[in-house]
């Protein structure tokens, strides 16, 4: 097998093929959403064993560059969407800053008691009213995350009269002079219930990333609790740090 990439000619064949496929993805020969050449054809074209081809493909699936769909083939996933953990701005603003066409669709908007768990996180009595918003976030019409947002009613009153399809939560907070200054965040792997999994387009029981963030204003008051459930094959989270001198 001939290959002029970074992997040398004496490297295992599956590594050479892995880098060849990666190169085809990077140069646009294999476009996001399209199927790559079938395993059998790759094996015949390059004169290597099917097991070596499968090893190369499996490695790229593990990296999130490819996705196997049973009965249909191996598809290019494309670039993952990056959400910076330390940035306050919301899904739509963060994606638009990266040049992505982001959309959100509100699934639920209701006023309800905070309850013991959410009341504790927001520093509110259990019976305090909060707005609960659940929305599906998409990029280029593909679902990438589900968001559950809890907002104290006294912080953002009359929210039921505002169209969330027109204004983002951050814009609404701007209306009321609410400026989130800091946040406490946690990231973990979890599973969605079957209904939410269908909304997000993932298989029931498959792990998703859950980012929880409690945002505070300059006075230390909790103004928002957000739980974002993101597809691991379409999203990645990043954080930057700098050592203090």
C-alpha atoms as a printed R data frame, in Angstrom:
    type eleno elety resid chain resno       x      y      z
1   ATOM     1    CA   UNK     A     1   0.000  0.000  0.000
2   ATOM     2    CA   UNK     A     2   1.354  3.394 -1.013
3   ATOM     3    CA   UNK     A     3   0.747  6.390  1.189
4   ATOM     4    CA   UNK     A     4   2.645  9.653  1.421
5   ATOM     5    CA   UNK     A     5   1.244 10.925  4.741
6   ATOM     6    CA   UNK     A     6   2.908 11.426  8.112
7   ATOM     7    CA   UNK     A     7   2.867  7.689  8.879
8   ATOM     8    CA   UNK     A     8   5.952  5.992  7.427
9   ATOM     9    CA   UNK     A     9   5.880  3.122  4.912
10  ATOM    10    CA   UNK     A    10   7.031  0.670  7.589
11  ATOM    11    CA   UNK     A    11   4.085  1.500  9.870
12  ATOM    12    CA   UNK     A    12   1.257 -1.033 10.296
13  ATOM    13    CA   UNK     A    13  -1.110 -1.030  7.338
14  ATOM    14    CA   UNK     A    14  -4.129 -0.022  9.395
15  ATOM    15    CA   UNK     A    15  -2.294  3.110 10.594
16  ATOM    16    CA   UNK     A    16  -1.394  4.008  7.009
17  ATOM    17    CA   UNK     A    17  -5.010  3.572  5.928
18  ATOM    18    CA   UNK     A    18  -6.274  5.513  8.960
19  ATOM    19    CA   UNK     A    19  -4.167  8.515  7.967
20  ATOM    20    CA   UNK     A    20  -5.165  8.189  4.325
21  ATOM    21    CA   UNK     A    21  -8.861  8.306  5.264
22  ATOM    22    CA   UNK     A    22  -8.201 11.208  7.633
23  ATOM    23    CA   UNK     A    23  -6.525 13.062  4.762
24  ATOM    24    CA   UNK     A    24  -9.520 12.497  2.510
25  ATOM    25    CA   UNK     A    25 -11.761 13.965  5.228
26  ATOM    26    CA   UNK     A    26  -9.514 16.975  5.760
27  ATOM    27    CA   UNK     A    27  -9.153 17.781  2.050
28  ATOM    28    CA   UNK     A    28 -12.887 17.481  1.431
29  ATOM    29    CA   UNK     A    29 -12.892 14.316 -0.651
30  ATOM    30    CA   UNK     A    30 -15.044 12.729  2.059
31  ATOM    31    CA   UNK     A    31 -17.609 15.391  3.011
32  ATOM    32    CA   UNK     A    32 -19.496 15.535  6.351
33  ATOM    33    CA   UNK     A    33 -22.673 13.488  6.210
34  ATOM    34    CA   UNK     A    34 -21.500 11.309  3.315
35  ATOM    35    CA   UNK     A    35 -20.408  7.679  3.365
36  ATOM    36    CA   UNK     A    36 -16.793  6.707  2.865
37  ATOM    37    CA   UNK     A    37 -15.735  3.913  0.515
38  ATOM    38    CA   UNK     A    38 -17.068  0.545  1.779
39  ATOM    39    CA   UNK     A    39 -14.718 -1.682  3.790
40  ATOM    40    CA   UNK     A    40 -14.621 -4.382  1.117
41  ATOM    41    CA   UNK     A    41 -13.753 -1.894 -1.623
42  ATOM    42    CA   UNK     A    42 -10.999 -0.312  0.504
43  ATOM    43    CA   UNK     A    43  -9.525 -3.736  1.196
44  ATOM    44    CA   UNK     A    44  -9.524 -4.629 -2.505
45  ATOM    45    CA   UNK     A    45  -8.250 -1.210 -3.628
46  ATOM    46    CA   UNK     A    46  -5.251 -1.187 -1.300
47  ATOM    47    CA   UNK     A    47  -4.636 -4.935 -1.223
48  ATOM    48    CA   UNK     A    48  -4.958 -5.308  2.550
49  ATOM    49    CA   UNK     A    49  -7.039 -7.522  4.818
50  ATOM    50    CA   UNK     A    50 -10.555 -6.473  5.817
51  ATOM    51    CA   UNK     A    51  -9.536 -6.674  9.487
52  ATOM    52    CA   UNK     A    52  -6.885 -4.005  8.891
53  ATOM    53    CA   UNK     A    53  -9.473 -1.800  7.193
54  ATOM    54    CA   UNK     A    54 -11.883 -2.277 10.084
55  ATOM    55    CA   UNK     A    55  -9.131 -1.398 12.566
56  ATOM    56    CA   UNK     A    56  -8.424  1.851 10.714
57  ATOM    57    CA   UNK     A    57 -12.118  2.732 10.526
58  ATOM    58    CA   UNK     A    58 -12.704  1.830 14.196
59  ATOM    59    CA   UNK     A    59  -9.893  4.144 15.261
60  ATOM    60    CA   UNK     A    60 -11.493  7.058 13.396
61  ATOM    61    CA   UNK     A    61 -14.907  6.200 14.833
62  ATOM    62    CA   UNK     A    62 -13.310  6.352 18.277
63  ATOM    63    CA   UNK     A    63 -11.967  9.826 17.464
64  ATOM    64    CA   UNK     A    64 -15.454 10.961 16.468
65  ATOM    65    CA   UNK     A    65 -14.538 11.560 12.803
66  ATOM    66    CA   UNK     A    66 -16.633  8.659 11.497
67  ATOM    67    CA   UNK     A    67 -19.936  7.115 12.493
68  ATOM    68    CA   UNK     A    68 -21.117  3.582 11.697
69  ATOM    69    CA   UNK     A    69 -24.791  3.182 10.755
70  ATOM    70    CA   UNK     A    70 -25.873 -0.455 10.649
71  ATOM    71    CA   UNK     A    71 -27.014 -1.515  7.208
72  ATOM    72    CA   UNK     A    72 -26.039  1.817  5.637
73  ATOM    73    CA   UNK     A    73 -22.289  2.264  5.934
74  ATOM    74    CA   UNK     A    74 -19.636  4.441  7.552
75  ATOM    75    CA   UNK     A    75 -20.335  8.183  7.500
76  ATOM    76    CA   UNK     A    76 -18.199 11.272  8.027
77  ATOM    77    CA   UNK     A    77 -19.261 13.164 11.137
78  ATOM    78    CA   UNK     A    78 -17.340 16.362 10.414
79  ATOM    79    CA   UNK     A    79 -15.995 18.904 12.856
80  ATOM    80    CA   UNK     A    80 -17.344 18.904 16.377
81  ATOM    81    CA   UNK     A    81 -18.951 22.037 17.782
82  ATOM    82    CA   UNK     A    82 -16.890 23.581 20.509
83  ATOM    83    CA   UNK     A    83 -18.426 25.141 23.603
84  ATOM    84    CA   UNK     A    84 -16.030 26.977 25.876
85  ATOM    85    CA   UNK     A    85 -16.782 26.154 29.485
86  ATOM    86    CA   UNK     A    86 -15.647 29.507 30.852
87  ATOM    87    CA   UNK     A    87 -17.674 31.596 28.387
88  ATOM    88    CA   UNK     A    88 -21.035 33.033 29.460
89  ATOM    89    CA   UNK     A    89 -23.166 33.573 26.394
90  ATOM    90    CA   UNK     A    90 -25.575 30.754 25.718
91  ATOM    91    CA   UNK     A    91 -25.736 28.168 22.994
92  ATOM    92    CA   UNK     A    92 -26.964 30.354 20.132
93  ATOM    93    CA   UNK     A    93 -24.532 33.212 20.699
94  ATOM    94    CA   UNK     A    94 -21.594 30.842 21.187
95  ATOM    95    CA   UNK     A    95 -22.348 28.945 17.969
96  ATOM    96    CA   UNK     A    96 -22.956 32.095 15.942
97  ATOM    97    CA   UNK     A    97 -19.603 33.446 17.128
98  ATOM    98    CA   UNK     A    98 -18.054 30.358 15.494
99  ATOM    99    CA   UNK     A    99 -19.899 31.011 12.230
100 ATOM   100    CA   UNK     A   100 -22.462 28.223 12.782
101 ATOM   101    CA   UNK     A   101 -26.154 28.643 11.904
102 ATOM   102    CA   UNK     A   102 -27.730 27.851 15.261
103 ATOM   103    CA   UNK     A   103 -31.418 27.456 16.044
104 ATOM   104    CA   UNK     A   104 -33.377 26.688 19.200
105 ATOM   105    CA   UNK     A   105 -36.894 25.289 19.457
106 ATOM   106    CA   UNK     A   106 -38.785 25.677 22.722
107 ATOM   107    CA   UNK     A   107 -40.392 22.422 23.854
108 ATOM   108    CA   UNK     A   108 -41.646 23.532 27.280
109 ATOM   109    CA   UNK     A   109 -42.078 26.901 28.996
110 ATOM   110    CA   UNK     A   110 -43.854 26.816 32.354
111 ATOM   111    CA   UNK     A   111 -43.948 28.453 35.783
112 ATOM   112    CA   UNK     A   112 -43.488 25.951 38.613
113 ATOM   113    CA   UNK     A   113 -42.201 25.720 42.199
114 ATOM   114    CA   UNK     A   114 -38.438 25.382 42.456
115 ATOM   115    CA   UNK     A   115 -38.681 22.290 44.648
116 ATOM   116    CA   UNK     A   116 -36.046 21.235 47.201
117 ATOM   117    CA   UNK     A   117 -33.278 20.259 44.755
118 ATOM   118    CA   UNK     A   118 -33.438 23.219 42.378
119 ATOM   119    CA   UNK     A   119 -34.274 25.576 45.212
120 ATOM   120    CA   UNK     A   120 -31.035 24.611 46.929
121 ATOM   121    CA   UNK     A   121 -29.010 25.159 43.749
122 ATOM   122    CA   UNK     A   122 -30.609 28.561 43.169
123 ATOM   123    CA   UNK     A   123 -30.633 29.624 46.821
124 ATOM   124    CA   UNK     A   124 -34.441 29.772 46.901
125 ATOM   125    CA   UNK     A   125 -37.182 28.318 49.130
126 ATOM   126    CA   UNK     A   126 -38.670 25.130 47.708
127 ATOM   127    CA   UNK     A   127 -41.987 26.887 47.041
128 ATOM   128    CA   UNK     A   128 -40.447 29.857 45.211
129 ATOM   129    CA   UNK     A   129 -41.708 30.119 41.604
130 ATOM   130    CA   UNK     A   130 -39.218 29.553 38.782
131 ATOM   131    CA   UNK     A   131 -39.602 29.482 35.031
132 ATOM   132    CA   UNK     A   132 -38.729 26.118 33.522
133 ATOM   133    CA   UNK     A   133 -37.685 26.151 29.868
134 ATOM   134    CA   UNK     A   134 -36.762 23.115 27.827
135 ATOM   135    CA   UNK     A   135 -35.421 23.662 24.337
136 ATOM   136    CA   UNK     A   136 -33.827 21.697 21.526
137 ATOM   137    CA   UNK     A   137 -30.718 23.248 20.004
138 ATOM   138    CA   UNK     A   138 -29.726 22.514 16.420
139 ATOM   139    CA   UNK     A   139 -27.000 23.469 13.976
140 ATOM   140    CA   UNK     A   140 -27.771 23.265 10.262
141 ATOM   141    CA   UNK     A   141 -31.069 21.562 11.201
142 ATOM   142    CA   UNK     A   142 -29.296 18.750 13.084
143 ATOM   143    CA   UNK     A   143 -30.091 18.408 16.834
144 ATOM   144    CA   UNK     A   144 -26.939 18.753 18.937
145 ATOM   145    CA   UNK     A   145 -28.148 19.451 22.488
146 ATOM   146    CA   UNK     A   146 -31.120 19.685 24.836
147 ATOM   147    CA   UNK     A   147 -31.223 22.515 27.380
148 ATOM   148    CA   UNK     A   148 -33.174 22.670 30.633
149 ATOM   149    CA   UNK     A   149 -33.180 26.182 32.067
150 ATOM   150    CA   UNK     A   150 -34.474 27.354 35.449
151 ATOM   151    CA   UNK     A   151 -34.938 31.099 36.041
152 ATOM   152    CA   UNK     A   152 -36.231 32.640 39.298
153 ATOM   153    CA   UNK     A   153 -39.487 34.490 38.563
154 ATOM   154    CA   UNK     A   154 -38.421 37.550 40.542
155 ATOM   155    CA   UNK     A   155 -35.297 37.869 38.380
156 ATOM   156    CA   UNK     A   156 -37.046 37.660 34.993
157 ATOM   157    CA   UNK     A   157 -40.739 38.523 35.533
158 ATOM   158    CA   UNK     A   158 -43.310 38.295 32.714
159 ATOM   159    CA   UNK     A   159 -41.201 35.758 30.866
160 ATOM   160    CA   UNK     A   160 -44.365 34.033 29.663
161 ATOM   161    CA   UNK     A   161 -45.070 37.064 27.446
162 ATOM   162    CA   UNK     A   162 -41.676 36.960 25.696
163 ATOM   163    CA   UNK     A   163 -41.151 34.897 22.545
164 ATOM   164    CA   UNK     A   164 -38.092 32.725 23.129
165 ATOM   165    CA   UNK     A   165 -37.928 32.047 19.421
166 ATOM   166    CA   UNK     A   166 -37.019 35.703 18.916
167 ATOM   167    CA   UNK     A   167 -34.966 36.522 22.013
168 ATOM   168    CA   UNK     A   168 -32.362 34.387 23.757
169 ATOM   169    CA   UNK     A   169 -32.213 34.011 27.534
170 ATOM   170    CA   UNK     A   170 -29.137 36.237 27.607
171 ATOM   171    CA   UNK     A   171 -30.972 38.969 25.684
172 ATOM   172    CA   UNK     A   172 -33.922 38.717 28.058
173 ATOM   173    CA   UNK     A   173 -31.593 39.066 31.031
174 ATOM   174    CA   UNK     A   174 -30.177 42.175 29.362
175 ATOM   175    CA   UNK     A   175 -33.721 43.615 29.309
176 ATOM   176    CA   UNK     A   176 -33.811 43.389 33.103
177 ATOM   177    CA   UNK     A   177 -30.246 44.550 33.659
178 ATOM   178    CA   UNK     A   178 -29.160 41.076 34.764
179 ATOM   179    CA   UNK     A   179 -25.482 40.513 34.009
180 ATOM   180    CA   UNK     A   180 -24.164 37.016 34.790
181 ATOM   181    CA   UNK     A   181 -20.679 37.592 36.173
182 ATOM   182    CA   UNK     A   182 -19.566 34.122 37.173
183 ATOM   183    CA   UNK     A   183 -20.688 30.532 36.997
184 ATOM   184    CA   UNK     A   184 -20.189 27.237 38.777
185 ATOM   185    CA   UNK     A   185 -20.076 24.384 36.280
186 ATOM   186    CA   UNK     A   186 -19.819 20.615 36.303
187 ATOM   187    CA   UNK     A   187 -19.515 18.130 33.461
188 ATOM   188    CA   UNK     A   188 -20.446 14.446 33.518
189 ATOM   189    CA   UNK     A   189 -21.643 11.568 31.357
190 ATOM   190    CA   UNK     A   190 -25.285 10.608 31.775
191 ATOM   191    CA   UNK     A   191 -28.204  9.012 29.912
192 ATOM   192    CA   UNK     A   192 -31.442 10.519 28.631
193 ATOM   193    CA   UNK     A   193 -34.907  9.078 29.006
194 ATOM   194    CA   UNK     A   194 -36.236  7.498 25.771
195 ATOM   195    CA   UNK     A   195 -38.348 10.531 24.796
196 ATOM   196    CA   UNK     A   196 -35.460 12.985 25.180
197 ATOM   197    CA   UNK     A   197 -33.099 10.594 23.400
198 ATOM   198    CA   UNK     A   198 -35.441 10.583 20.396
199 ATOM   199    CA   UNK     A   199 -35.582 14.382 20.406
200 ATOM   200    CA   UNK     A   200 -31.794 14.569 20.385
201 ATOM   201    CA   UNK     A   201 -31.396 11.817 17.813
202 ATOM   202    CA   UNK     A   202 -29.379  9.400 19.948
203 ATOM   203    CA   UNK     A   203 -29.966  5.760 20.774
204 ATOM   204    CA   UNK     A   204 -31.731  5.157 24.129
205 ATOM   205    CA   UNK     A   205 -29.184  4.187 26.767
206 ATOM   206    CA   UNK     A   206 -26.305  5.873 24.964
207 ATOM   207    CA   UNK     A   207 -24.218  8.260 27.055
208 ATOM   208    CA   UNK     A   208 -24.438 12.021 26.493
209 ATOM   209    CA   UNK     A   209 -22.485 14.904 27.990
210 ATOM   210    CA   UNK     A   210 -24.282 16.863 30.708
211 ATOM   211    CA   UNK     A   211 -23.013 20.332 31.528
212 ATOM   212    CA   UNK     A   212 -24.632 21.985 34.543
213 ATOM   213    CA   UNK     A   213 -24.073 25.670 35.193
214 ATOM   214    CA   UNK     A   214 -25.378 27.979 37.924
215 ATOM   215    CA   UNK     A   215 -24.837 31.629 36.950
216 ATOM   216    CA   UNK     A   216 -24.529 34.485 39.459
217 ATOM   217    CA   UNK     A   217 -24.757 38.239 39.092
218 ATOM   218    CA   UNK     A   218 -22.344 40.756 40.599
219 ATOM   219    CA   UNK     A   219 -24.173 40.670 43.925
220 ATOM   220    CA   UNK     A   220 -23.744 36.898 44.212
221 ATOM   221    CA   UNK     A   221 -27.399 36.139 43.487
222 ATOM   222    CA   UNK     A   222 -28.120 32.991 41.477
223 ATOM   223    CA   UNK     A   223 -29.903 34.146 38.299
224 ATOM   224    CA   UNK     A   224 -29.979 30.967 36.200
225 ATOM   225    CA   UNK     A   225 -29.520 27.206 36.354
226 ATOM   226    CA   UNK     A   226 -28.888 25.471 33.038
227 ATOM   227    CA   UNK     A   227 -28.429 21.801 32.269
228 ATOM   228    CA   UNK     A   228 -27.207 21.099 28.751
229 ATOM   229    CA   UNK     A   229 -27.349 17.549 27.416
230 ATOM   230    CA   UNK     A   230 -25.035 17.372 24.406
231 ATOM   231    CA   UNK     A   231 -24.342 14.676 21.831
232 ATOM   232    CA   UNK     A   232 -20.789 13.454 22.308
233 ATOM   233    CA   UNK     A   233 -20.400 12.851 18.570
234 ATOM   234    CA   UNK     A   234 -21.271 16.470 17.698
235 ATOM   235    CA   UNK     A   235 -20.057 18.551 20.634
236 ATOM   236    CA   UNK     A   236 -16.933 19.026 22.653
237 ATOM   237    CA   UNK     A   237 -16.287 21.308 25.601
238 ATOM   238    CA   UNK     A   238 -13.067 23.218 26.159
239 ATOM   239    CA   UNK     A   239 -11.612 25.174 29.041
240 ATOM   240    CA   UNK     A   240  -8.578 27.443 29.116
241 ATOM   241    CA   UNK     A   241  -6.346 28.183 32.077
242 ATOM   242    CA   UNK     A   242  -3.354 30.318 32.861
243 ATOM   243    CA   UNK     A   243  -0.918 29.970 35.704
244 ATOM   244    CA   UNK     A   244  -0.878 32.950 38.023
245 ATOM   245    CA   UNK     A   245   2.519 34.689 38.134
